[in-house]
Structures are given as C-alpha cells and as structure tokens.
Amino acid sequence: MVQKAKILLVDDRPENLLALEAILSALDQTLVRASSGEEALKALLTDDFAVILLDVQMPGMDGFETAAHIKRRERTRDIPIIFLTAINHGPHHTFRGYAAGAVDYISKPFDPWVLRAKVSVFVELYMKNCQLREQAALLRLQLEGNGKADAGEAKEPAGLLAELSARLAAVEEQAEALSKQLGDESTDAAAVATAAHLERKLTGLRRALDALEPGSPGGQAAVN
C-alpha cells in the first residue's frame, strides 16, 4: 500500500487554510495545518513533508524567518517551499523570497489549478525519492544477509538481485516519464533540477546493482 505524502500548509488565517485544503484535496494526500511559523517548525520536527506552502505575512515569525529556520536544519533543508503572499512589493520582495530558499513565489489571489499542478509535481518527486530510498535500504539488508548466509543458500542472491533490478527498473521508467513531462511542459526550473537529481541517484543505484551481477566486473552502461 502506497503511503500518502504530507503537505504542510502554513497560514495564520483559518479561512486561507480552508481554501488551500479545498484546492489541494483533489491530490488525495495528507494535508497538515500550521497557523504560525512556530507551529510549522514544531510539525517539521516529527514528520516528513513533500512540500511546504508558506504564507509570507504572519504575525510574530513571518514566512521569511520561518523559511530561514527550515533551511538551517539538516532534516528539513531540502523540502521545497512555495511562498504565498497577498501583496507584491516588486522584484526586491520576490528576490527575498527566493533568497530565503523558496522554489516558487505566488501572489494571491492565485489560480487554483496552477497551484495544484505545481504542488503535484513536488509530491510526485517526493514519492519517487521515497521509492528510491526503500530500494536502497532493501539492497543493503539483502547484502548484509547474504554475507551471513550458508553456502547452501548461494542461489538466493542472484534471484534477489533480479528482483531488485526489476523494481529499480520500474522506478527508473516512472522517473524518466516524469522528467520528460516536466521538460515538455516547461515547468519550474527547480522542479526540473530536482527531477534531474533523482535520476542521478537512480543511475548510481543502477551502477551498484550492475556491479554485483556475476560476470559483470565493470557493470552495464549507466542509465541516462
């Protein structure tokens, strides 16, 4: 059963949180509310999130300060942040948002379809990364078990490698399709860069698997 991704919604106004939930409910993911920067940082201590939608104007700790705290933490620094703001002070204000670590900066009122599409890209990238980590963890466990196995179980690793290779191939195919979709639709540069990073990770894992295949000292060619 595929676990749902969590999306963190940060806004001090309940009506704005309700509107975001209405827009993003169609993605069928887990939506987590936070009514302040402090509450958002607390949620990030225990849960992993695919993307954060962060209001800029909030009393106390504003969106810029909240983002700075998020980017300083090793656990959360790579989570994509989409800034939402009700005002537009021009290029300087927008630059400040990107400098704080945002992958996008959207002024209210925004197009619900556009916001949902942007969020869905980061959710999909997050799910692919989760799949990749699971495959890498499974590989490590199986290799460790193989080191302790009796000689009579020598045929099992080959079957295990074949299963891992098949699972990895499925993830590679999905990642390739996602990268092509991002390129065709000219989506945000940050999303394209994240997809490219995911493909590089997949390539590294493929090389590691190929190197373990009997009779393949150099491994197969890397998947581009």
C-alpha positions as a Python dict, from the first residue, in 0.01 Angstrom:
ca = {
    (1, 'M'): (0, 0, 0),
    (2, 'V'): (149, 334, -106),
    (3, 'Q'): (183, 580, 180),
    (4, 'K'): (45, 927, 118),
    (5, 'A'): (275, 1226, 109),
    (6, 'K'): (230, 1504, 365),
    (7, 'I'): (188, 1865, 258),
    (8, 'L'): (240, 2139, 518),
    (9, 'L'): (8, 2442, 491),
    (10, 'V'): (123, 2744, 693),
    (11, 'D'): (-104, 3049, 730),
    (12, 'D'): (-228, 3248, 1030),
    (13, 'R'): (-576, 3290, 878),
    (14, 'P'): (-809, 2987, 914),
    (15, 'E'): (-1006, 3084, 602),
    (16, 'N'): (-687, 3072, 393),
    (17, 'L'): (-601, 2727, 528),
    (18, 'L'): (-953, 2610, 447),
    (19, 'A'): (-918, 2742, 91),
    (20, 'L'): (-584, 2566, 43),
    (21, 'E'): (-733, 2240, 168),
    (22, 'A'): (-1020, 2274, -78),
    (23, 'I'): (-778, 2332, -366),
    (24, 'L'): (-539, 2051, -277),
    (25, 'S'): (-789, 1788, -160),
    (26, 'A'): (-807, 1651, -515),
    (27, 'L'): (-443, 1536, -484),
    (28, 'D'): (-555, 1284, -218),
    (29, 'Q'): (-254, 1344, 5),
    (30, 'T'): (-227, 1424, 377),
    (31, 'L'): (-271, 1796, 442),
    (32, 'V'): (-126, 1928, 769),
    (33, 'R'): (-221, 2271, 905),
    (34, 'A'): (4, 2515, 1089),
    (35, 'S'): (-124, 2858, 1197),
    (36, 'S'): (218, 3011, 1268),
    (37, 'G'): (586, 2975, 1187),
    (38, 'E'): (649, 2827, 1532),
    (39, 'E'): (377, 2566, 1480),
    (40, 'A'): (521, 2478, 1139),
    (41, 'L'): (871, 2425, 1284),
    (42, 'K'): (722, 2201, 1553),
    (43, 'A'): (545, 1987, 1291),
    (44, 'L'): (871, 1955, 1096),
    (45, 'L'): (1045, 1804, 1399),
    (46, 'T'): (848, 1480, 1375),
    (47, 'D'): (706, 1447, 1023),
    (48, 'D'): (850, 1438, 671),
    (49, 'F'): (683, 1661, 412),
    (50, 'A'): (683, 1661, 33),
    (51, 'V'): (634, 2038, 5),
    (52, 'I'): (554, 2340, 225),
    (53, 'L'): (307, 2616, 130),
    (54, 'L'): (415, 2911, 342),
    (55, 'D'): (237, 3243, 387),
    (56, 'V'): (474, 3541, 392),
    (57, 'Q'): (276, 3786, 609),
    (58, 'M'): (224, 3633, 953),
    (59, 'P'): (238, 3793, 1298),
    (60, 'G'): (545, 3714, 1504),
    (61, 'M'): (766, 3487, 1294),
    (62, 'D'): (692, 3571, 929),
    (63, 'G'): (738, 3344, 630),
    (64, 'F'): (1092, 3459, 552),
    (65, 'E'): (1212, 3390, 906),
    (66, 'T'): (1032, 3056, 915),
    (67, 'A'): (1196, 2954, 586),
    (68, 'A'): (1538, 3053, 722),
    (69, 'H'): (1489, 2820, 1020),
    (70, 'I'): (1373, 2538, 790),
    (71, 'K'): (1678, 2574, 564),
    (72, 'R'): (1917, 2575, 860),
    (73, 'R'): (1802, 2233, 978),
    (74, 'E'): (1966, 1936, 811),
    (75, 'R'): (1647, 1731, 836),
    (76, 'T'): (1433, 1989, 653),
    (77, 'R'): (1667, 2194, 434),
    (78, 'D'): (1577, 2008, 114),
    (79, 'I'): (1197, 2036, 149),
    (80, 'P'): (1059, 2257, -134),
    (81, 'I'): (893, 2578, -10),
    (82, 'I'): (629, 2766, -209),
    (83, 'F'): (573, 3117, -73),
    (84, 'L'): (221, 3260, -84),
    (85, 'T'): (171, 3634, -40),
    (86, 'A'): (-124, 3872, -58),
    (87, 'I'): (95, 4167, -158),
    (88, 'N'): (357, 4233, -421),
    (89, 'H'): (633, 4479, -339),
    (90, 'G'): (812, 4424, -669),
    (91, 'P'): (1128, 4239, -772),
    (92, 'H'): (1313, 4305, -446),
    (93, 'H'): (1038, 4139, -241),
    (94, 'T'): (1029, 3842, -477),
    (95, 'F'): (1408, 3811, -470),
    (96, 'R'): (1396, 3798, -91),
    (97, 'G'): (1162, 3501, -116),
    (98, 'Y'): (1394, 3308, -346),
    (99, 'A'): (1695, 3407, -133),
    (100, 'A'): (1518, 3255, 168),
    (101, 'G'): (1511, 2920, -14),
    (102, 'A'): (1174, 2918, -190),
    (103, 'V'): (1130, 2718, -509),
    (104, 'D'): (836, 2937, -610),
    (105, 'Y'): (669, 3263, -512),
    (106, 'I'): (298, 3304, -580),
    (107, 'S'): (88, 3616, -525),
    (108, 'K'): (-271, 3593, -404),
    (109, 'P'): (-524, 3556, -547),
    (110, 'F'): (-372, 3266, -737),
    (111, 'D'): (-509, 3026, -995),
    (112, 'P'): (-619, 2711, -803),
    (113, 'W'): (-536, 2486, -1099),
    (114, 'V'): (-183, 2626, -1130),
    (115, 'L'): (-115, 2592, -757),
    (116, 'R'): (-245, 2234, -755),
    (117, 'A'): (-31, 2146, -1059),
    (118, 'K'): (283, 2291, -900),
    (119, 'V'): (226, 2106, -573),
    (120, 'S'): (154, 1779, -755),
    (121, 'V'): (496, 1792, -924),
    (122, 'F'): (678, 1809, -590),
    (123, 'V'): (456, 1539, -442),
    (124, 'E'): (543, 1308, -730),
    (125, 'L'): (915, 1382, -695),
    (126, 'Y'): (890, 1312, -322),
    (127, 'M'): (721, 976, -383),
    (128, 'K'): (991, 877, -634),
    (129, 'N'): (1261, 964, -381),
    (130, 'C'): (1084, 753, -119),
    (131, 'Q'): (1078, 458, -359),
    (132, 'L'): (1447, 503, -427),
    (133, 'R'): (1535, 506, -56),
    (134, 'E'): (1328, 192, 1),
    (135, 'Q'): (1506, 8, -280),
    (136, 'A'): (1848, 116, -148),
    (137, 'A'): (1756, 5, 205),
    (138, 'L'): (1631, -332, 77),
    (139, 'L'): (1952, -380, -116),
    (140, 'R'): (2163, -310, 193),
    (141, 'L'): (1961, -552, 405),
    (142, 'Q'): (1984, -828, 149),
    (143, 'L'): (2357, -782, 101),
    (144, 'E'): (2412, -792, 476),
    (145, 'G'): (2203, -1109, 498),
    (146, 'N'): (2394, -1262, 211),
    (147, 'G'): (2720, -1211, 398),
    (148, 'K'): (2586, -1426, 682),
    (149, 'A'): (2420, -1691, 466),
    (150, 'D'): (2533, -2050, 446),
    (151, 'A'): (2698, -2179, 131),
    (152, 'G'): (2387, -2385, 60),
    (153, 'E'): (2189, -2064, 2),
    (154, 'A'): (2420, -1935, -271),
    (155, 'K'): (2150, -1932, -536),
    (156, 'E'): (1931, -1683, -342),
    (157, 'P'): (2137, -1364, -402),
    (158, 'A'): (2106, -1396, -780),
    (159, 'G'): (1727, -1413, -757),
    (160, 'L'): (1730, -1126, -511),
    (161, 'L'): (1937, -908, -742),
    (162, 'A'): (1699, -984, -1026),
    (163, 'E'): (1402, -878, -813),
    (164, 'L'): (1578, -557, -704),
    (165, 'S'): (1676, -483, -1062),
    (166, 'A'): (1314, -522, -1176),
    (167, 'R'): (1188, -294, -900),
    (168, 'L'): (1452, -35, -980),
    (169, 'A'): (1362, -51, -1349),
    (170, 'A'): (1002, 38, -1264),
    (171, 'V'): (1117, 343, -1067),
    (172, 'E'): (1356, 441, -1349),
    (173, 'E'): (1074, 423, -1603),
    (174, 'Q'): (849, 644, -1388),
    (175, 'A'): (1129, 896, -1324),
    (176, 'E'): (1209, 913, -1696),
    (177, 'A'): (844, 976, -1780),
    (178, 'L'): (823, 1248, -1516),
    (179, 'S'): (1137, 1421, -1643),
    (180, 'K'): (1001, 1414, -1998),
    (181, 'Q'): (671, 1560, -1879),
    (182, 'L'): (849, 1839, -1692),
    (183, 'G'): (1061, 1918, -1998),
    (184, 'D'): (765, 1918, -2235),
    (185, 'E'): (558, 2146, -2014),
    (186, 'S'): (848, 2384, -1929),
    (187, 'T'): (773, 2354, -1559),
    (188, 'D'): (966, 2546, -1292),
    (189, 'A'): (1342, 2515, -1314),
    (190, 'A'): (1355, 2398, -952),
    (191, 'A'): (1127, 2102, -1028),
    (192, 'V'): (1332, 2010, -1335),
    (193, 'A'): (1653, 2028, -1130),
    (194, 'T'): (1501, 1808, -859),
    (195, 'A'): (1396, 1551, -1119),
    (196, 'A'): (1749, 1550, -1264),
    (197, 'H'): (1891, 1495, -914),
    (198, 'L'): (1657, 1199, -868),
    (199, 'E'): (1771, 1048, -1200),
    (200, 'R'): (2136, 1080, -1093),
    (201, 'K'): (2057, 890, -773),
    (202, 'L'): (1884, 620, -974),
    (203, 'T'): (2186, 595, -1203),
    (204, 'G'): (2414, 545, -904),
    (205, 'L'): (2196, 270, -763),
    (206, 'R'): (2174, 101, -1105),
    (207, 'R'): (2554, 100, -1131),
    (208, 'A'): (2581, -54, -785),
    (209, 'L'): (2338, -329, -880),
    (210, 'D'): (2510, -396, -1212),
    (211, 'A'): (2847, -426, -1037),
    (212, 'L'): (2704, -705, -821),
    (213, 'E'): (2590, -913, -1119),
    (214, 'P'): (2806, -1225, -1171),
    (215, 'G'): (3037, -1189, -1470),
    (216, 'S'): (2993, -810, -1488),
    (217, 'P'): (3318, -663, -1349),
    (218, 'G'): (3252, -316, -1484),
    (219, 'G'): (2874, -314, -1471),
    (220, 'Q'): (2639, -215, -1751),
    (221, 'A'): (2625, 128, -1903),
    (222, 'A'): (2466, 390, -1681),
    (223, 'V'): (2109, 487, -1743),
    (224, 'N'): (2092, 850, -1864),
}
